[in-house]
Amino acid sequence: MERKPLVVGNWKMELSLKAAQEVMKATKALVSAKDLSVDTVVCPSYVSLPGAKAEWEGTGVMVGAQNVHEQERGAHTGQVSVLQLQGLIEWCIVGHSEVRALTSEDDERIAQKAVLLLQHNIHPIICVGETQAERDADQTVERVTQQMEVYLRTIDRTSFHRLVIAYEPIWAIGTGNTPDPIEVSQIALLIRKLISNRFDQSVSDRVRILYGGSVKPDNVGPYIAEPGIDGVLIGGASVHPRDFVGILEQVQEIYIR
Ligand code: PGA
């Protein structure tokens, strides 16, 4: 089954309001000069979401948030509800390791966020991946399996295909260290197998699986050339319009081939 490739830019806490507008305009100019048929999502910080929606409307580039609270309402100072994001975004990252580290949220809470997003027709991008210590102890498969089991148990069959799994080994994020693309392809295969064991192949064939962690224009090729890797989640490089669009072009090229 053909899965449309997906490229997601996670702008983290980078860029002032003004700088974010400039980067959006520059990225838009580069994107509109190409004929790109890759699903593209940009996730700026919350404050830039209204501007991003206005800027990208009608361009084919979609807007996402970097996190959401797991409840719709309540006295949760500093948090943002799905009800406040609705209408602004089509996508939302959940379970990013930087958020997990700050809030010590667990997979159960992340699964609740995904359920809530799906109820509001927003696609969750769920991040999974092992720490350096887990990798050193040869526990990568175990860790990813444990995480996936929570999502597979909590999210129902009929909406599972609408979410995206981003495999992001924590030791690869922002470090310049990257795993062998073959290893990533094996993890993608493992994730797909877990999905098909829980539901069936028609569901697992539809779920897009991304790689994330120090993705740059000069290293993206081998990842997306691997079977089962449907795109990338990009942090640092995504705030540089030429790098981001350079990655998009490579994904497009491999997809068309
Ligand atoms: P990075 O970040 O590309 O800067 O490593 C990836 C991510 O945090 O999603």
Short mmCIF file of C-alpha atoms and ligand atoms in Angstrom, two decimals:
data_model
loop_
_atom_site.label_atom_id
_atom_site.label_comp_id
_atom_site.label_asym_id
_atom_site.label_seq_id
_atom_site.Cartn_x
_atom_site.Cartn_y
_atom_site.Cartn_z
CA MET A 1 0.00 0.00 0.00
CA GLU A 2 1.25 3.45 -0.94
CA ARG A 3 1.73 5.78 1.98
CA LYS A 4 2.22 9.42 1.15
CA PRO A 5 5.53 10.64 2.56
CA LEU A 6 5.37 13.13 5.41
CA VAL A 7 7.91 15.73 6.49
CA VAL A 8 7.40 17.52 9.81
CA GLY A 9 9.37 20.52 11.08
CA ASN A 10 9.51 20.97 14.85
CA TRP A 11 10.59 24.54 15.57
CA LYS A 12 10.81 23.90 19.32
CA MET A 13 11.36 27.16 21.26
CA GLU A 14 13.37 28.74 18.45
CA LEU A 15 12.55 32.04 16.71
CA SER A 16 10.91 35.23 17.97
CA LEU A 17 7.47 36.10 16.60
CA LYS A 18 9.08 38.30 13.97
CA ALA A 19 11.77 35.78 13.05
CA ALA A 20 9.13 33.05 12.78
CA GLN A 21 7.16 35.18 10.30
CA GLU A 22 10.31 35.72 8.25
CA VAL A 23 11.19 32.02 8.22
CA MET A 24 7.60 31.18 7.21
CA LYS A 25 7.69 33.63 4.32
CA ALA A 26 11.09 32.42 3.11
CA THR A 27 10.02 28.77 3.38
CA LYS A 28 6.76 29.53 1.59
CA ALA A 29 8.60 31.23 -1.28
CA LEU A 30 10.90 28.22 -1.69
CA VAL A 31 8.07 25.69 -1.42
CA SER A 32 5.81 27.49 -3.89
CA ALA A 33 8.59 27.54 -6.48
CA LYS A 34 8.54 23.71 -6.50
CA ASP A 35 5.83 21.29 -7.27
CA LEU A 36 5.95 19.27 -4.07
CA SER A 37 3.55 16.45 -3.39
CA VAL A 38 4.96 15.47 -0.02
CA ASP A 39 2.70 16.07 3.01
CA THR A 40 4.42 18.90 4.86
CA VAL A 41 3.76 20.07 8.41
CA VAL A 42 5.36 22.94 10.29
CA CYS A 43 5.08 23.07 14.10
CA PRO A 44 6.06 26.49 15.48
CA SER A 45 5.58 27.45 19.11
CA TYR A 46 2.02 28.20 20.29
CA VAL A 47 2.35 31.97 19.95
CA SER A 48 3.15 31.67 16.24
CA LEU A 49 0.27 29.32 15.41
CA PRO A 50 -2.29 31.99 14.38
CA GLY A 51 0.35 33.64 12.14
CA ALA A 52 1.32 30.27 10.72
CA LYS A 53 -2.26 29.41 9.90
CA ALA A 54 -2.70 32.74 8.08
CA GLU A 55 0.61 32.39 6.24
CA TRP A 56 0.21 28.79 5.12
CA GLU A 57 -3.51 28.76 4.37
CA GLY A 58 -4.11 27.43 0.86
CA THR A 59 -0.43 26.55 0.29
CA GLY A 60 -0.71 22.86 1.05
CA VAL A 61 1.67 23.22 4.00
CA MET A 62 -0.12 22.20 7.18
CA VAL A 63 0.30 23.57 10.68
CA GLY A 64 0.92 21.57 13.84
CA ALA A 65 1.48 22.19 17.55
CA GLN A 66 4.29 20.74 19.64
CA ASN A 67 2.17 19.52 22.54
CA VAL A 68 -1.31 19.63 24.09
CA HIS A 69 -2.76 18.98 27.55
CA GLU A 70 -4.53 15.63 28.01
CA GLN A 71 -7.70 17.27 29.36
CA GLU A 72 -10.07 19.56 27.53
CA ARG A 73 -10.61 21.98 30.40
CA GLY A 74 -9.44 22.79 33.88
CA ALA A 75 -7.24 24.86 36.12
CA HIS A 76 -3.96 24.00 34.41
CA THR A 77 -1.78 27.09 34.45
CA GLY A 78 0.52 27.39 31.48
CA GLN A 79 -1.10 24.55 29.54
CA VAL A 80 -2.94 24.61 26.23
CA SER A 81 -6.15 22.70 25.53
CA VAL A 82 -7.15 20.95 22.34
CA LEU A 83 -10.22 23.22 22.30
CA GLN A 84 -7.93 26.24 22.03
CA LEU A 85 -5.94 24.64 19.23
CA GLN A 86 -8.90 23.43 17.24
CA GLY A 87 -9.22 25.36 14.00
CA LEU A 88 -5.57 26.43 14.14
CA ILE A 89 -3.85 23.11 13.60
CA GLU A 90 -4.27 19.82 11.76
CA TRP A 91 -1.40 18.02 13.50
CA CYS A 92 0.12 17.83 16.99
CA ILE A 93 3.32 16.25 18.28
CA VAL A 94 2.89 14.33 21.54
CA GLY A 95 5.38 12.47 23.70
CA HIS A 96 8.42 14.34 22.44
CA SER A 97 11.36 13.32 24.62
CA GLU A 98 12.07 16.96 25.56
CA VAL A 99 8.51 17.24 26.95
CA ARG A 100 8.74 13.83 28.62
CA ALA A 101 11.94 14.96 30.36
CA LEU A 102 10.40 18.23 31.59
CA THR A 103 7.05 16.90 32.76
CA SER A 104 7.81 13.23 33.43
CA GLU A 105 4.64 12.38 31.53
CA ASP A 106 4.25 8.69 30.84
CA ASP A 107 2.90 6.77 27.86
CA GLU A 108 -0.57 6.54 29.44
CA ARG A 109 -0.87 10.34 29.50
CA ILE A 110 0.54 10.61 26.01
CA ALA A 111 -2.00 8.05 24.79
CA GLN A 112 -4.80 10.14 26.37
CA LYS A 113 -3.53 13.17 24.47
CA ALA A 114 -3.61 11.19 21.23
CA VAL A 115 -7.17 10.01 21.90
CA LEU A 116 -8.31 13.57 22.59
CA LEU A 117 -6.64 14.89 19.44
CA LEU A 118 -8.24 12.17 17.32
CA GLN A 119 -11.65 13.03 18.79
CA HIS A 120 -11.08 16.58 17.54
CA ASN A 121 -9.88 15.51 14.11
CA ILE A 122 -6.26 16.46 14.71
CA HIS A 123 -3.57 13.97 13.70
CA PRO A 124 -1.24 13.00 16.59
CA ILE A 125 2.45 12.48 15.87
CA ILE A 126 3.52 10.19 18.71
CA CYS A 127 7.24 10.12 19.49
CA VAL A 128 8.84 6.91 20.72
CA GLY A 129 12.46 5.94 21.22
CA GLU A 130 15.13 4.75 23.61
CA THR A 131 17.72 6.58 25.71
CA GLN A 132 21.45 6.10 25.26
CA ALA A 133 21.53 3.89 28.38
CA GLU A 134 18.73 1.69 27.01
CA ARG A 135 20.51 1.40 23.69
CA ASP A 136 23.78 0.49 25.43
CA ALA A 137 21.90 -2.20 27.36
CA ASP A 138 20.46 -3.54 24.10
CA GLN A 139 16.93 -2.62 25.17
CA THR A 140 15.79 -0.63 22.14
CA VAL A 141 13.28 -3.21 20.91
CA GLU A 142 11.92 -3.73 24.42
CA ARG A 143 11.51 0.00 25.06
CA VAL A 144 9.76 0.75 21.76
CA THR A 145 7.54 -2.32 22.22
CA GLN A 146 6.52 -1.19 25.73
CA GLN A 147 5.64 2.26 24.45
CA MET A 148 3.70 0.98 21.46
CA GLU A 149 1.73 -1.45 23.62
CA VAL A 150 0.24 1.43 25.60
CA TYR A 151 -0.87 3.24 22.42
CA LEU A 152 -2.22 0.05 20.88
CA ARG A 153 -4.22 -0.72 23.98
CA THR A 154 -5.65 2.80 24.38
CA ILE A 155 -6.36 4.01 20.84
CA ASP A 156 -9.07 2.24 18.91
CA ARG A 157 -8.74 0.42 15.64
CA THR A 158 -10.91 2.77 13.61
CA SER A 159 -8.77 5.84 14.29
CA PHE A 160 -5.31 4.29 14.57
CA HIS A 161 -4.40 4.84 10.91
CA ARG A 162 -4.84 8.61 11.35
CA LEU A 163 -1.89 8.92 13.70
CA VAL A 164 1.80 8.94 12.90
CA ILE A 165 4.58 7.28 14.87
CA ALA A 166 7.92 9.10 14.95
CA TYR A 167 10.82 6.90 15.99
CA GLU A 168 13.24 9.30 17.64
CA PRO A 169 16.13 7.69 19.53
CA ILE A 170 16.68 10.20 22.33
CA TRP A 171 20.47 10.06 21.99
CA ALA A 172 20.15 11.22 18.35
CA ILE A 173 18.11 14.36 19.06
CA GLY A 174 20.12 17.53 18.64
CA THR A 175 23.41 15.67 19.02
CA GLY A 176 24.51 15.06 15.44
CA ASN A 177 24.67 11.32 16.25
CA THR A 178 22.46 9.17 14.07
CA PRO A 179 21.54 5.49 13.91
CA ASP A 180 22.19 3.29 10.92
CA PRO A 181 19.24 3.66 8.50
CA ILE A 182 18.94 -0.16 8.41
CA GLU A 183 18.39 -0.21 12.18
CA VAL A 184 15.69 2.44 11.82
CA SER A 185 14.04 0.41 9.10
CA GLN A 186 14.03 -2.62 11.44
CA ILE A 187 12.38 -0.56 14.18
CA ALA A 188 9.78 0.65 11.66
CA LEU A 189 9.15 -2.98 10.76
CA LEU A 190 8.79 -3.88 14.45
CA ILE A 191 6.26 -1.05 14.96
CA ARG A 192 4.27 -2.14 11.92
CA LYS A 193 4.29 -5.73 13.14
CA LEU A 194 3.00 -4.69 16.57
CA ILE A 195 0.19 -2.74 14.92
CA SER A 196 -0.77 -5.61 12.67
CA ASN A 197 -0.67 -8.09 15.59
CA ARG A 198 -3.04 -5.89 17.59
CA PHE A 199 -5.36 -5.01 14.69
CA ASP A 200 -4.52 -6.30 11.24
CA GLN A 201 -2.37 -5.54 8.25
CA SER A 202 -4.89 -3.20 6.69
CA VAL A 203 -4.37 -0.87 9.67
CA SER A 204 -0.59 -1.26 9.90
CA ASP A 205 -0.20 -0.64 6.17
CA ARG A 206 -1.80 2.76 6.58
CA VAL A 207 0.17 4.12 9.56
CA ARG A 208 3.03 6.39 8.62
CA ILE A 209 6.29 5.91 10.51
CA LEU A 210 8.89 8.68 10.57
CA TYR A 211 12.50 8.87 11.64
CA GLY A 212 13.66 11.83 13.74
CA GLY A 213 17.00 12.83 15.27
CA SER A 214 19.66 15.13 13.74
CA VAL A 215 18.12 14.93 10.25
CA LYS A 216 19.89 17.24 7.80
CA PRO A 217 19.88 17.62 4.01
CA ASP A 218 23.15 15.68 3.80
CA ASN A 219 22.01 12.63 5.79
CA VAL A 220 18.29 12.28 5.03
CA GLY A 221 18.64 10.30 1.77
CA PRO A 222 19.55 6.87 3.20
CA TYR A 223 16.70 7.01 5.75
CA ILE A 224 13.93 7.71 3.33
CA ALA A 225 15.34 5.22 0.84
CA GLU A 226 14.75 2.45 3.41
CA PRO A 227 11.51 0.52 3.13
CA GLY A 228 8.96 1.35 5.80
CA ILE A 229 10.31 4.80 6.67
CA ASP A 230 7.67 7.22 5.41
CA GLY A 231 9.33 10.53 6.17
CA VAL A 232 11.17 12.53 8.79
CA LEU A 233 10.64 14.71 11.85
CA ILE A 234 13.16 17.53 11.74
CA GLY A 235 14.16 19.80 14.62
CA GLY A 236 17.18 22.07 14.24
CA ALA A 237 17.32 22.02 10.43
CA SER A 238 13.65 22.93 10.05
CA VAL A 239 14.11 26.59 11.00
CA HIS A 240 16.49 27.05 8.08
CA PRO A 241 14.30 27.39 4.98
CA ARG A 242 16.91 26.11 2.53
CA ASP A 243 17.70 23.07 4.65
CA PHE A 244 14.04 22.29 5.27
CA VAL A 245 13.07 22.60 1.62
CA GLY A 246 16.24 20.74 0.60
CA ILE A 247 15.05 17.80 2.71
CA LEU A 248 11.55 18.06 1.21
CA GLU A 249 12.99 17.89 -2.30
CA GLN A 250 14.97 14.76 -1.51
CA VAL A 251 11.95 13.06 0.01
CA GLN A 252 9.93 13.98 -3.06
CA GLU A 253 12.60 12.66 -5.41
CA ILE A 254 12.80 9.28 -3.70
CA TYR A 255 9.02 9.02 -3.53
CA ILE A 256 8.58 9.69 -7.25
CA ARG A 257 11.30 7.22 -8.25
P1 PGA B 1 16.84 17.50 15.81
O1 PGA B 1 15.47 17.35 16.60
O2 PGA B 1 16.52 17.34 14.34
O3 PGA B 1 17.32 18.90 16.13
O4 PGA B 1 17.74 16.45 16.30
C1 PGA B 1 14.54 16.37 16.25
C2 PGA B 1 13.35 16.46 17.16
O5 PGA B 1 13.51 16.89 18.30
O6 PGA B 1 12.23 16.12 16.76
#
